[in-house]
């Protein structure tokens, strides 16, 4: 991997103003300000467990609810990751992770295929975690996959506490993308696809 895998994306709409900067080869540092405390906590899991340096600033219409902010952060993060990955030469491409937290266990599998797709099977035991609507977890990942161009499977296999359910998902996501984006020395300079492009 001869170039730095860093990207910065801004998204300004009538509903949100967002800036995302990623360094895919970072150390897990994060600077996060979305206005939704639990969401910041989850984004920090992606950075820490994905070893991605992540800066996110978001100003959204939180007087309505968190929907636009969470979805648009997912979109912008997806765009930033796609820009930082570039032509995908030399990446592992596939990643997976199982992560437990007390009674909860989640599995996340990702393919940097260039084709967006989300399959998510999560039955949250609570509708809200602090100021975060658990339905927005799906909206975040849908925005991400559509703009990162990845196939993503998320399954919460066990869990009674919604905080634990959600945290295992975001930790496993971080670990899975870390695996997928790690350079494979045996395929340096090669796109990992029989088609020759992703």
PDB file of C-alpha atoms in Angstrom, residues 8-134:
ATOM      1  CA  UNK A   8     -12.148  13.957   4.248  1.00  0.00           C
ATOM      2  CA  UNK A   9     -15.743  14.456   3.122  1.00  0.00           C
ATOM      3  CA  UNK A  10     -18.246  17.208   3.847  1.00  0.00           C
ATOM      4  CA  UNK A  11     -22.004  16.917   3.426  1.00  0.00           C
ATOM      5  CA  UNK A  12     -24.225  19.974   3.746  1.00  0.00           C
ATOM      6  CA  UNK A  13     -28.000  19.768   3.401  1.00  0.00           C
ATOM      7  CA  UNK A  14     -30.969  21.660   4.816  1.00  0.00           C
ATOM      8  CA  UNK A  15     -31.104  18.991   7.545  1.00  0.00           C
ATOM      9  CA  UNK A  16     -27.458  18.369   8.455  1.00  0.00           C
ATOM     10  CA  UNK A  17     -23.948  19.722   8.132  1.00  0.00           C
ATOM     11  CA  UNK A  18     -21.360  16.974   8.487  1.00  0.00           C
ATOM     12  CA  UNK A  19     -17.591  16.622   8.223  1.00  0.00           C
ATOM     13  CA  UNK A  20     -15.922  13.218   8.340  1.00  0.00           C
ATOM     14  CA  UNK A  21     -12.198  12.517   8.143  1.00  0.00           C
ATOM     15  CA  UNK A  22     -10.779   8.982   8.192  1.00  0.00           C
ATOM     16  CA  UNK A  23      -7.315   7.476   8.274  1.00  0.00           C
ATOM     17  CA  UNK A  24      -7.707   3.768   7.612  1.00  0.00           C
ATOM     18  CA  UNK A  25      -4.174   3.087   8.847  1.00  0.00           C
ATOM     19  CA  UNK A  26      -4.523   4.949  12.126  1.00  0.00           C
ATOM     20  CA  UNK A  27      -4.288   3.901  15.749  1.00  0.00           C
ATOM     21  CA  UNK A  28      -7.947   4.214  16.781  1.00  0.00           C
ATOM     22  CA  UNK A  29      -8.012   7.884  17.770  1.00  0.00           C
ATOM     23  CA  UNK A  30     -11.416   9.548  17.579  1.00  0.00           C
ATOM     24  CA  UNK A  31     -12.806  13.068  17.811  1.00  0.00           C
ATOM     25  CA  UNK A  32     -16.593  12.864  17.720  1.00  0.00           C
ATOM     26  CA  UNK A  33     -19.351  15.443  18.088  1.00  0.00           C
ATOM     27  CA  UNK A  34     -22.738  14.426  16.683  1.00  0.00           C
ATOM     28  CA  UNK A  35     -24.901  15.835  19.460  1.00  0.00           C
ATOM     29  CA  UNK A  36     -26.077  12.311  20.374  1.00  0.00           C
ATOM     30  CA  UNK A  37     -23.944  10.976  23.211  1.00  0.00           C
ATOM     31  CA  UNK A  38     -24.624   7.268  22.767  1.00  0.00           C
ATOM     32  CA  UNK A  39     -24.050   7.525  19.001  1.00  0.00           C
ATOM     33  CA  UNK A  40     -20.644   9.122  19.674  1.00  0.00           C
ATOM     34  CA  UNK A  41     -19.913   6.192  21.987  1.00  0.00           C
ATOM     35  CA  UNK A  42     -20.735   3.736  19.190  1.00  0.00           C
ATOM     36  CA  UNK A  43     -18.657   5.600  16.599  1.00  0.00           C
ATOM     37  CA  UNK A  44     -15.770   5.471  19.053  1.00  0.00           C
ATOM     38  CA  UNK A  45     -16.064   1.663  18.998  1.00  0.00           C
ATOM     39  CA  UNK A  46     -15.577   1.686  15.210  1.00  0.00           C
ATOM     40  CA  UNK A  47     -12.441   3.804  15.536  1.00  0.00           C
ATOM     41  CA  UNK A  48     -10.961   1.916  18.477  1.00  0.00           C
ATOM     42  CA  UNK A  49     -11.618  -1.602  17.269  1.00  0.00           C
ATOM     43  CA  UNK A  50     -11.088  -0.823  13.593  1.00  0.00           C
ATOM     44  CA  UNK A  51      -7.809   1.023  14.290  1.00  0.00           C
ATOM     45  CA  UNK A  52      -9.190   3.883  12.218  1.00  0.00           C
ATOM     46  CA  UNK A  53      -8.480   7.491  13.110  1.00  0.00           C
ATOM     47  CA  UNK A  54     -11.878   9.132  12.888  1.00  0.00           C
ATOM     48  CA  UNK A  55     -13.049  12.731  13.083  1.00  0.00           C
ATOM     49  CA  UNK A  56     -16.770  13.441  12.859  1.00  0.00           C
ATOM     50  CA  UNK A  57     -18.501  16.770  13.361  1.00  0.00           C
ATOM     51  CA  UNK A  58     -22.244  16.857  12.800  1.00  0.00           C
ATOM     52  CA  UNK A  59     -24.837  19.564  13.212  1.00  0.00           C
ATOM     53  CA  UNK A  60     -28.314  18.211  12.598  1.00  0.00           C
ATOM     54  CA  UNK A  61     -31.967  18.933  13.215  1.00  0.00           C
ATOM     55  CA  UNK A  62     -31.978  17.209  16.596  1.00  0.00           C
ATOM     56  CA  UNK A  63     -34.956  19.333  17.637  1.00  0.00           C
ATOM     57  CA  UNK A  64     -36.939  16.980  15.374  1.00  0.00           C
ATOM     58  CA  UNK A  65     -35.126  13.732  16.179  1.00  0.00           C
ATOM     59  CA  UNK A  66     -31.842  11.965  15.474  1.00  0.00           C
ATOM     60  CA  UNK A  67     -32.826  10.329  12.189  1.00  0.00           C
ATOM     61  CA  UNK A  68     -31.258  12.735   9.695  1.00  0.00           C
ATOM     62  CA  UNK A  69     -28.083  13.125  11.739  1.00  0.00           C
ATOM     63  CA  UNK A  70     -27.455   9.395  12.189  1.00  0.00           C
ATOM     64  CA  UNK A  71     -28.332   8.484   8.596  1.00  0.00           C
ATOM     65  CA  UNK A  72     -26.245  11.293   7.116  1.00  0.00           C
ATOM     66  CA  UNK A  73     -23.235  10.411   9.266  1.00  0.00           C
ATOM     67  CA  UNK A  74     -23.529   6.878   7.861  1.00  0.00           C
ATOM     68  CA  UNK A  75     -23.661   8.248   4.320  1.00  0.00           C
ATOM     69  CA  UNK A  76     -20.703  10.564   4.824  1.00  0.00           C
ATOM     70  CA  UNK A  77     -18.611   7.935   6.600  1.00  0.00           C
ATOM     71  CA  UNK A  78     -19.314   5.536   3.732  1.00  0.00           C
ATOM     72  CA  UNK A  79     -18.174   8.127   1.212  1.00  0.00           C
ATOM     73  CA  UNK A  80     -15.010   8.826   3.199  1.00  0.00           C
ATOM     74  CA  UNK A  81     -14.122   5.145   3.538  1.00  0.00           C
ATOM     75  CA  UNK A  82     -14.702   4.560  -0.175  1.00  0.00           C
ATOM     76  CA  UNK A  83     -12.464   7.506  -1.069  1.00  0.00           C
ATOM     77  CA  UNK A  84      -9.732   6.367   1.331  1.00  0.00           C
ATOM     78  CA  UNK A  85      -9.785   2.743   0.109  1.00  0.00           C
ATOM     79  CA  UNK A  86      -9.272   3.816  -3.497  1.00  0.00           C
ATOM     80  CA  UNK A  87      -8.844   1.040  -6.089  1.00  0.00           C
ATOM     81  CA  UNK A  88      -8.742  -1.692  -3.397  1.00  0.00           C
ATOM     82  CA  UNK A  89      -5.530  -3.215  -4.693  1.00  0.00           C
ATOM     83  CA  UNK A  90      -3.875  -5.377  -2.064  1.00  0.00           C
ATOM     84  CA  UNK A  91      -6.679  -5.374   0.508  1.00  0.00           C
ATOM     85  CA  UNK A  92      -7.928  -8.557   2.152  1.00  0.00           C
ATOM     86  CA  UNK A  93     -11.455  -7.613   0.956  1.00  0.00           C
ATOM     87  CA  UNK A  94     -13.448  -9.843   3.336  1.00  0.00           C
ATOM     88  CA  UNK A  95     -13.701  -9.388   7.077  1.00  0.00           C
ATOM     89  CA  UNK A  96     -15.667 -10.939   9.904  1.00  0.00           C
ATOM     90  CA  UNK A  97     -15.879 -10.718  13.665  1.00  0.00           C
ATOM     91  CA  UNK A  98     -17.765 -12.147  16.604  1.00  0.00           C
ATOM     92  CA  UNK A  99     -17.847  -9.849  19.632  1.00  0.00           C
ATOM     93  CA  UNK A 100     -19.364 -10.611  23.057  1.00  0.00           C
ATOM     94  CA  UNK A 101     -20.246  -8.186  25.822  1.00  0.00           C
ATOM     95  CA  UNK A 102     -21.557  -9.932  28.920  1.00  0.00           C
ATOM     96  CA  UNK A 103     -24.739 -11.712  27.792  1.00  0.00           C
ATOM     97  CA  UNK A 104     -24.769 -10.208  24.279  1.00  0.00           C
ATOM     98  CA  UNK A 105     -23.039 -11.621  21.194  1.00  0.00           C
ATOM     99  CA  UNK A 106     -22.994 -10.204  17.661  1.00  0.00           C
ATOM    100  CA  UNK A 107     -21.512 -11.300  14.339  1.00  0.00           C
ATOM    101  CA  UNK A 108     -20.592  -8.917  11.512  1.00  0.00           C
ATOM    102  CA  UNK A 109     -19.328  -9.975   8.075  1.00  0.00           C
ATOM    103  CA  UNK A 110     -18.268  -7.487   5.378  1.00  0.00           C
ATOM    104  CA  UNK A 111     -17.214  -7.692   1.734  1.00  0.00           C
ATOM    105  CA  UNK A 112     -15.694  -4.650   0.009  1.00  0.00           C
ATOM    106  CA  UNK A 113     -17.303  -5.859  -3.196  1.00  0.00           C
ATOM    107  CA  UNK A 114     -18.289  -2.547  -4.767  1.00  0.00           C
ATOM    108  CA  UNK A 115     -21.934  -3.628  -4.494  1.00  0.00           C
ATOM    109  CA  UNK A 116     -24.081  -2.221  -1.691  1.00  0.00           C
ATOM    110  CA  UNK A 117     -26.162  -4.619   0.347  1.00  0.00           C
ATOM    111  CA  UNK A 118     -27.277  -4.827   3.963  1.00  0.00           C
ATOM    112  CA  UNK A 119     -28.734  -7.850   5.749  1.00  0.00           C
ATOM    113  CA  UNK A 120     -29.367  -7.039   9.398  1.00  0.00           C
ATOM    114  CA  UNK A 121     -31.103  -9.278  11.912  1.00  0.00           C
ATOM    115  CA  UNK A 122     -31.251  -7.480  15.256  1.00  0.00           C
ATOM    116  CA  UNK A 123     -34.164  -7.481  17.690  1.00  0.00           C
ATOM    117  CA  UNK A 124     -33.370  -4.719  20.155  1.00  0.00           C
ATOM    118  CA  UNK A 125     -34.908  -5.179  23.582  1.00  0.00           C
ATOM    119  CA  UNK A 126     -35.447  -1.430  23.975  1.00  0.00           C
ATOM    120  CA  UNK A 127     -36.481   1.346  21.618  1.00  0.00           C
ATOM    121  CA  UNK A 128     -34.149   3.912  23.135  1.00  0.00           C
ATOM    122  CA  UNK A 129     -30.643   3.856  24.589  1.00  0.00           C
ATOM    123  CA  UNK A 130     -30.141   7.235  26.233  1.00  0.00           C
ATOM    124  CA  UNK A 131     -31.007   9.726  23.475  1.00  0.00           C
ATOM    125  CA  UNK A 132     -30.414   7.189  20.698  1.00  0.00           C
ATOM    126  CA  UNK A 133     -33.322   5.532  18.870  1.00  0.00           C
ATOM    127  CA  UNK A 134     -32.251   1.924  18.252  1.00  0.00           C
TER     128      UNK A 134
END
